XYZ file of C-alpha atoms in Angstrom:
513
model
C -23.650 87.377 61.427
C -24.126 85.144 64.304
C -27.690 85.379 66.181
C -27.678 86.020 69.825
C -31.054 84.402 70.615
C -32.656 81.227 69.538
C -36.214 80.749 70.211
C -37.499 77.796 72.102
C -39.242 76.124 69.130
C -36.179 76.355 67.027
C -34.113 74.913 69.819
C -36.527 72.007 70.276
C -36.249 71.314 66.665
C -32.493 71.256 66.595
C -32.494 69.041 69.604
C -33.916 66.228 67.321
C -30.578 66.061 65.769
C -28.739 65.288 69.030
C -27.180 61.908 69.102
C -27.529 61.178 65.287
C -24.368 60.180 63.525
C -22.748 62.390 61.077
C -23.622 60.099 58.114
C -27.293 60.139 59.068
C -27.182 64.067 59.351
C -26.588 64.062 55.614
C -29.745 61.877 54.758
C -32.482 64.140 53.287
C -35.337 64.477 56.041
C -37.935 61.802 55.313
C -41.233 61.587 56.931
C -41.080 57.849 56.617
C -37.702 57.649 58.354
C -39.241 59.834 61.275
C -36.218 62.225 61.411
C -38.563 65.072 61.439
C -42.089 65.236 62.559
C -44.649 67.278 60.314
C -44.803 69.875 63.034
C -40.980 70.197 63.069
C -41.018 70.867 59.270
C -43.201 73.809 59.737
C -41.164 75.095 62.545
C -37.874 75.299 60.621
C -39.682 76.704 57.458
C -39.661 73.613 55.190
C -42.514 72.179 53.480
C -43.635 68.895 55.028
C -43.657 66.001 52.555
C -46.993 64.084 52.068
C -48.247 61.460 54.163
C -46.660 57.855 53.676
C -49.778 56.657 51.925
C -49.679 59.378 49.443
C -45.833 59.097 48.664
C -44.770 57.024 45.566
C -42.405 54.101 46.376
C -39.418 55.377 44.265
C -35.796 55.613 44.637
C -34.430 57.616 47.621
C -31.544 60.168 47.376
C -28.851 59.893 49.722
C -25.771 62.218 50.061
C -22.883 61.006 51.919
C -19.891 63.406 53.036
C -17.332 62.169 50.738
C -19.342 60.924 47.679
C -21.477 62.834 44.995
C -25.123 62.285 44.897
C -26.137 58.744 44.117
C -29.408 56.929 43.835
C -30.099 53.689 45.710
C -33.004 51.386 45.650
C -34.844 51.722 48.985
C -34.976 48.496 51.084
C -36.953 47.852 54.386
C -37.371 50.895 56.338
C -35.149 51.394 59.369
C -36.859 51.710 62.837
C -37.909 55.111 63.591
C -35.915 54.908 66.890
C -32.754 55.186 64.985
C -33.375 58.695 64.382
C -36.023 59.970 66.747
C -39.393 59.148 68.359
C -41.875 58.096 65.895
C -44.770 60.521 65.198
C -47.940 58.645 65.488
C -49.766 61.533 64.172
C -48.278 60.806 60.792
C -49.403 57.110 61.032
C -53.183 56.724 61.597
C -53.001 53.069 60.419
C -50.995 52.242 63.659
C -53.810 53.449 65.924
C -55.525 50.823 67.986
C -58.567 53.053 68.257
C -59.563 56.074 66.377
C -60.993 59.265 68.074
C -64.581 58.450 66.844
C -64.364 54.645 67.998
C -63.361 55.153 71.688
C -66.476 53.723 73.411
C -66.280 50.003 74.252
C -67.589 47.973 76.973
C -64.829 47.020 79.499
C -65.290 43.334 79.090
C -64.959 43.536 75.089
C -62.355 46.187 75.115
C -59.661 46.059 72.401
C -57.153 46.824 75.159
C -56.201 43.790 77.302
C -55.382 45.955 80.236
C -58.958 47.223 80.368
C -60.297 43.624 79.881
C -58.199 42.702 83.030
C -59.699 45.650 84.819
C -63.183 44.486 84.027
C -62.565 41.032 85.300
C -61.117 42.666 88.642
C -64.349 44.587 89.132
C -66.524 41.518 88.544
C -64.802 39.690 91.402
C -64.460 42.519 93.878
C -67.085 45.205 93.308
C -70.671 44.580 94.998
C -73.915 45.382 93.322
C -75.519 48.759 94.652
C -79.098 47.597 94.416
C -80.716 48.411 97.806
C -82.288 44.744 97.717
C -78.865 43.519 98.747
C -77.593 43.454 102.233
C -75.050 45.937 103.340
C -71.418 44.998 102.888
C -69.661 47.873 104.621
C -70.246 50.987 106.628
C -71.521 53.950 104.509
C -68.859 56.622 104.101
C -71.155 59.364 102.935
C -74.885 60.387 102.385
C -74.359 59.773 98.648
C -72.977 56.336 99.292
C -75.154 53.505 97.793
C -74.493 51.434 100.973
C -76.856 54.128 102.692
C -79.808 53.150 100.846
C -79.213 49.385 101.873
C -79.053 50.537 105.494
C -82.393 52.381 105.299
C -84.114 49.294 103.918
C -84.116 45.827 105.328
C -82.597 44.005 102.557
C -82.953 40.269 102.325
C -80.813 39.279 99.420
C -77.096 38.465 100.075
C -74.455 40.581 98.467
C -73.587 39.845 94.821
C -70.684 40.856 92.614
C -71.358 43.179 89.637
C -71.724 41.075 86.459
C -73.942 43.188 84.057
C -72.506 45.986 82.041
C -74.626 49.125 81.416
C -75.054 49.223 77.483
C -74.862 53.165 77.994
C -71.530 53.403 79.871
C -69.946 49.898 79.226
C -69.029 49.455 82.928
C -69.952 46.461 85.107
C -72.335 48.197 87.743
C -75.213 45.753 88.629
C -75.319 41.982 89.229
C -78.239 41.355 86.652
C -80.094 43.228 84.111
C -83.239 43.130 86.293
C -81.357 45.276 89.092
C -80.058 47.534 86.371
C -83.451 48.238 85.232
C -85.101 48.571 88.395
C -82.385 51.126 89.700
C -81.821 52.927 86.332
C -83.174 56.236 87.833
C -80.349 56.250 90.315
C -77.723 55.062 87.818
C -78.600 57.647 85.143
C -77.399 60.261 87.531
C -73.833 59.228 86.900
C -73.940 57.316 83.685
C -72.883 59.992 81.628
C -69.925 60.713 83.721
C -68.878 56.941 83.800
C -69.094 56.817 79.863
C -66.775 59.814 79.896
C -64.233 57.966 82.234
C -64.686 54.949 79.865
C -63.869 56.829 76.684
C -60.824 58.570 78.467
C -59.362 55.129 79.552
C -59.718 53.861 76.001
C -58.232 56.972 74.592
C -55.004 56.356 76.782
C -54.799 52.807 75.337
C -55.549 53.906 71.683
C -51.973 54.088 70.660
C -52.110 57.770 69.496
C -49.477 60.344 70.060
C -50.384 62.213 73.235
C -49.027 65.723 72.473
C -50.784 66.862 75.832
C -47.767 65.261 77.663
C -45.344 67.363 76.326
C -44.075 69.950 78.909
C -42.241 73.280 78.353
C -38.928 73.947 79.908
C -37.597 76.940 81.672
C -38.697 80.514 80.630
C -37.629 83.994 81.129
C -38.287 85.268 84.610
C -39.620 88.396 83.129
C -42.757 86.446 81.752
C -44.947 86.139 84.775
C -47.209 83.253 85.182
C -50.943 83.585 85.581
C -52.244 81.087 88.123
C -55.832 82.262 87.765
C -56.845 78.832 86.540
C -55.975 76.163 84.173
C -56.273 78.122 81.019
C -54.213 80.970 82.073
C -51.674 78.944 83.538
C -51.003 76.790 80.543
C -51.106 79.748 78.196
C -48.624 81.765 80.159
C -46.337 78.958 80.788
C -46.185 78.253 76.919
C -47.658 74.781 76.909
C -48.576 73.348 73.601
C -52.173 74.344 72.660
C -54.645 71.875 73.948
C -57.916 72.315 71.953
C -59.774 69.036 73.023
C -61.684 68.559 76.280
C -60.356 64.979 76.731
C -56.739 65.970 76.137
C -57.181 68.698 78.686
C -58.492 66.037 81.231
C -55.338 63.936 80.552
C -52.953 66.717 81.048
C -54.592 68.026 84.199
C -54.633 64.538 85.790
C -50.822 64.676 86.192
C -50.194 68.335 86.449
C -52.752 68.865 89.450
C -50.019 67.482 91.802
C -47.209 69.958 91.331
C -49.466 72.925 90.303
C -51.809 72.529 93.466
C -48.662 72.847 95.655
C -47.448 76.027 93.587
C -50.943 77.636 93.456
C -50.801 77.804 97.393
C -47.174 78.846 98.097
C -46.628 81.045 94.866
C -46.425 84.765 95.271
C -48.913 85.050 92.479
C -51.384 82.539 94.222
C -54.982 82.896 93.354
C -55.837 82.549 96.976
C -55.693 85.717 99.109
C -57.096 87.373 102.218
C -59.568 89.580 100.240
C -63.351 88.487 100.413
C -63.739 85.122 98.910
C -60.030 84.573 98.724
C -60.116 81.946 101.437
C -56.799 82.808 102.934
C -56.850 83.608 106.562
C -54.613 86.294 108.288
C -52.561 83.331 109.977
C -52.220 81.739 106.539
C -50.842 85.107 105.137
C -48.341 85.141 107.919
C -47.184 81.532 107.190
C -47.105 81.738 103.455
C -45.356 85.037 103.548
C -42.466 83.486 105.341
C -42.273 80.518 102.909
C -42.509 82.809 100.015
C -39.480 84.906 101.198
C -37.287 82.017 100.247
C -39.192 80.581 97.397
C -38.721 84.120 95.509
C -35.425 85.371 96.753
C -33.757 88.651 95.308
C -30.901 88.455 92.706
C -27.785 87.965 94.371
C -25.477 88.636 91.628
C -24.107 85.016 91.424
C -22.387 83.902 88.264
C -19.687 81.943 86.753
C -16.167 82.451 88.123
C -14.738 83.307 91.346
C -16.110 86.749 91.415
C -19.670 85.256 90.969
C -19.460 82.993 94.059
C -22.250 83.733 96.567
C -23.762 82.000 99.574
C -26.718 80.248 98.604
C -29.769 79.539 100.971
C -30.672 75.827 101.814
C -33.392 74.192 99.637
C -37.022 74.530 100.407
C -38.271 71.227 101.681
C -41.778 69.965 100.822
C -42.787 66.750 102.583
C -45.415 64.885 100.785
C -46.775 62.382 103.491
C -48.708 59.313 102.573
C -47.370 59.382 99.166
C -48.898 56.731 96.690
C -49.498 57.403 92.983
C -47.978 61.015 93.008
C -44.504 59.453 94.072
C -44.261 57.562 90.639
C -45.333 60.438 88.509
C -42.868 61.204 85.527
C -40.056 63.324 86.919
C -40.576 65.993 84.267
C -43.927 66.605 85.797
C -42.429 67.365 89.091
C -39.710 69.543 87.572
C -42.568 72.002 86.425
C -42.439 73.039 90.027
C -38.925 74.076 89.642
C -39.627 76.412 86.721
C -42.229 78.235 88.724
C -39.393 79.073 91.448
C -36.610 79.738 89.205
C -34.145 80.952 91.821
C -34.812 78.510 94.582
C -33.740 75.009 95.188
C -36.471 72.544 95.881
C -36.133 69.323 97.882
C -39.261 67.007 97.475
C -39.442 64.272 100.087
C -41.970 61.429 99.661
C -42.865 59.510 102.772
C -45.206 56.649 103.198
C -45.304 52.850 103.183
C -46.780 52.806 99.745
C -44.332 55.320 98.243
C -42.600 52.874 96.222
C -45.435 50.477 95.300
C -44.960 48.576 92.054
C -41.666 50.207 91.506
C -39.338 47.557 92.750
C -37.887 46.870 89.201
C -37.187 50.612 88.722
C -35.502 51.357 92.040
C -34.678 48.361 94.111
C -34.821 49.485 97.887
C -31.494 49.999 99.353
C -30.280 48.358 102.530
C -30.749 50.162 105.802
C -27.364 51.253 106.986
C -25.983 53.755 109.682
C -25.577 56.444 106.938
C -28.879 55.715 105.496
C -30.981 54.336 108.292
C -34.442 54.662 106.698
C -33.388 53.335 103.106
C -34.063 56.614 101.475
C -33.907 56.535 97.633
C -32.182 59.738 96.540
C -32.708 61.165 92.976
C -30.233 64.325 92.864
C -29.457 64.541 89.191
C -32.766 65.244 87.872
C -31.987 69.057 87.294
C -29.801 71.749 88.900
C -32.538 73.109 91.368
C -34.602 69.842 92.111
C -33.871 66.764 94.541
C -36.305 64.119 95.153
C -35.996 61.596 98.032
C -38.311 58.761 98.747
C -38.689 56.815 102.274
C -40.728 53.669 102.500
C -41.651 54.338 106.081
C -44.222 56.107 108.333
C -43.421 59.697 109.095
C -43.993 59.476 112.793
C -41.340 56.824 113.079
C -38.791 59.197 111.534
C -40.075 62.064 113.393
C -39.246 60.257 116.769
C -35.747 59.743 115.508
C -35.350 63.556 114.774
C -34.315 62.721 111.434
C -35.595 66.010 109.835
C -35.202 68.258 112.743
C -35.081 71.176 113.178
C -38.092 72.527 111.073
C -38.170 76.036 109.775
C -41.332 77.799 108.763
C -39.319 79.827 106.276
C -37.917 76.448 104.382
C -40.315 73.665 105.269
C -43.916 72.831 104.240
C -46.133 69.649 104.488
C -48.406 68.348 101.615
C -51.039 65.694 101.963
C -52.719 64.432 98.905
C -56.026 62.793 99.924
C -54.736 61.783 103.154
C -58.084 60.283 104.465
C -57.480 61.700 107.895
C -61.109 60.988 108.938
C -61.503 57.864 106.833
C -62.389 54.793 109.039
C -59.832 52.561 107.260
C -56.965 55.018 107.646
C -57.667 57.272 110.638
C -55.615 54.943 113.020
C -52.446 55.666 110.948
C -52.737 59.434 111.436
C -53.605 59.612 115.178
C -49.899 59.527 116.189
C -48.638 61.592 113.284
C -51.086 64.568 113.485
C -49.712 65.898 116.864
C -46.144 65.695 115.634
C -47.174 67.681 112.443
C -48.639 70.416 114.585
C -45.498 70.548 116.666
C -43.413 71.767 113.811
C -45.538 75.012 113.347
C -44.866 74.822 109.559
C -47.858 74.997 106.809
C -49.829 71.648 106.254
C -51.620 71.669 103.072
C -54.408 68.876 102.389
C -56.534 68.056 99.431
C -59.623 65.821 99.176
C -61.280 63.553 96.512
C -64.628 65.210 96.924
C -66.320 67.996 99.123
C -67.543 65.319 101.698
C -63.994 63.638 101.865
C -62.382 66.992 102.645
C -64.969 68.164 105.044
C -64.800 64.635 106.919
C -61.058 65.275 107.211
C -61.225 68.760 108.443
C -63.963 67.814 111.221
C -61.667 64.966 112.367
C -58.637 67.222 112.748
C -60.723 69.852 114.602
C -62.198 67.212 116.918
C -58.848 65.730 117.559
C -56.766 68.732 118.119
C -59.441 71.192 119.156
C -57.825 74.695 120.129
C -54.166 73.568 118.955
C -54.435 74.507 115.424
C -54.842 77.639 113.110
C -56.618 77.379 109.804
C -54.535 78.868 107.078
C -56.797 78.480 104.137
C -60.727 77.727 104.230
C -61.675 74.471 102.617
C -63.018 74.773 99.011
C -62.684 73.711 95.454
C -59.195 73.613 94.245
C -58.621 75.842 91.207
C -56.210 73.287 89.828
C -58.081 70.200 90.463
C -57.788 67.276 87.890
C -60.649 67.667 85.315
C -60.906 64.095 84.735
C -63.146 61.619 86.790
C -61.707 58.407 88.014
C -63.634 55.186 88.560
C -63.029 53.078 91.961
C -62.558 49.504 90.906
C -64.034 48.093 94.135
C -67.192 50.399 93.506
C -67.672 51.415 89.893
C -70.450 53.949 91.074
C -67.817 55.865 93.320
C -66.554 58.687 91.004
C -63.714 60.831 92.441
C -61.596 63.707 91.168
C -57.990 64.107 91.989
C -57.332 67.048 94.317
C -61.008 68.356 94.089
C -60.603 70.426 97.142
C -57.823 71.935 99.057
C -57.319 73.576 102.658
C -54.504 74.228 104.737
C -53.817 74.440 108.634
C -50.827 74.804 111.099
C -49.971 74.210 114.806
C -51.087 77.162 116.877
C -48.404 79.687 117.870
C -48.215 80.935 121.370
C -46.679 84.509 121.747
C -45.178 85.520 125.096
C -46.593 88.721 126.454
C -45.158 90.876 129.074
C -47.227 91.249 132.558
C -46.675 93.569 135.292
């Protein structure tokens, strides 16, 4: 009797055989060959073999399609890539670092990439001790440069050269300044040490199961977007039992899930008390959700199932940097949250293709493609990604994306630095153009101070011309991992810590006698 349903776990196990030759399929599964992982053995109801270190080096049994069982003497093991990805969980001897040995100073790290990073810090980051003269304008009250401005420092600026023995990061120019300023450093020392161990874990060589993402699921299984735990559970991610693994997973997923947490119909933000959503925000997001969650149209295969489909929902990600280079299976998670809607992600910014020239050489600008857009339209059925290495205000003047529709369009700004002194000039021309579109504009910030500074600058620049859609506050789907700034190791930031939204003010005509 043929089964009418195959569970996802069985399906994933069977996918491991795709692409294997017919002769290879008759080889009995061996943990040494890497045909099945130990987890896959359990999923298909077979007893996993012992670890390679516990197995005896004896003859292997091979069954070919046209010959009886024979015994052959095992030669050199074939590469695991011939049969599937090697399961590093079964090969602890291959690990560069064990889970109990992740703390190392950056300069003496076993990972060459981290040693190069330490050398970069020592030639670009300045000592934060208040005895040194100020090197730049203080960006916040918590900035170490604020202390230098308050005291009349006499010593010239010096690069960091001494690594704290507790956190392993070069943070001061000498041991004397480290000891003298230890009380201030101790406030962030534990967090820096955590970031140190997280970086070494990424270079440890272990198998990162937290980067395995689920596929599509039944629409009847609703996603609970209250917080990270409920989202990962209802979306059927692999269980993440370690805090460090959770920090790694959220560092990537924070980008698509932050967008979804605002525009999804099951968003944790609402107009109830403490929900942070305003009345104007409910109006704008309700229009967008109308097409993100369309009713069933009865479409299906064949001529009778043909239906007119709506255009895709466009999400413009302006000032794109690291988020544009995320693995595409991370962005496809957005599609699974809106299963009946087509989504078009548009990355725009001069740094949107940084360090990716070997992966996608920039095309020539032609009349058909005047801004050299890179189109990725075969990622999946409902997701399309286009990247432009250009400023948005240049494309807006050319009417490249017009017309805008609040039912189909949305802007997303990840850590834009709208009020940052180094980038404020890049947004002065873009901001009025964004407000003209009258579509939602969602912004995030590294810290509460960074987010509040951006909001204050927008309010001063466009006073009376905007409506707040969502009050600023902590993002429920922020990254749980803290990142180091190589130009200032004491500057800790968190990806998408806060989120808020605004829109250009709409004027309604009224009848007058």
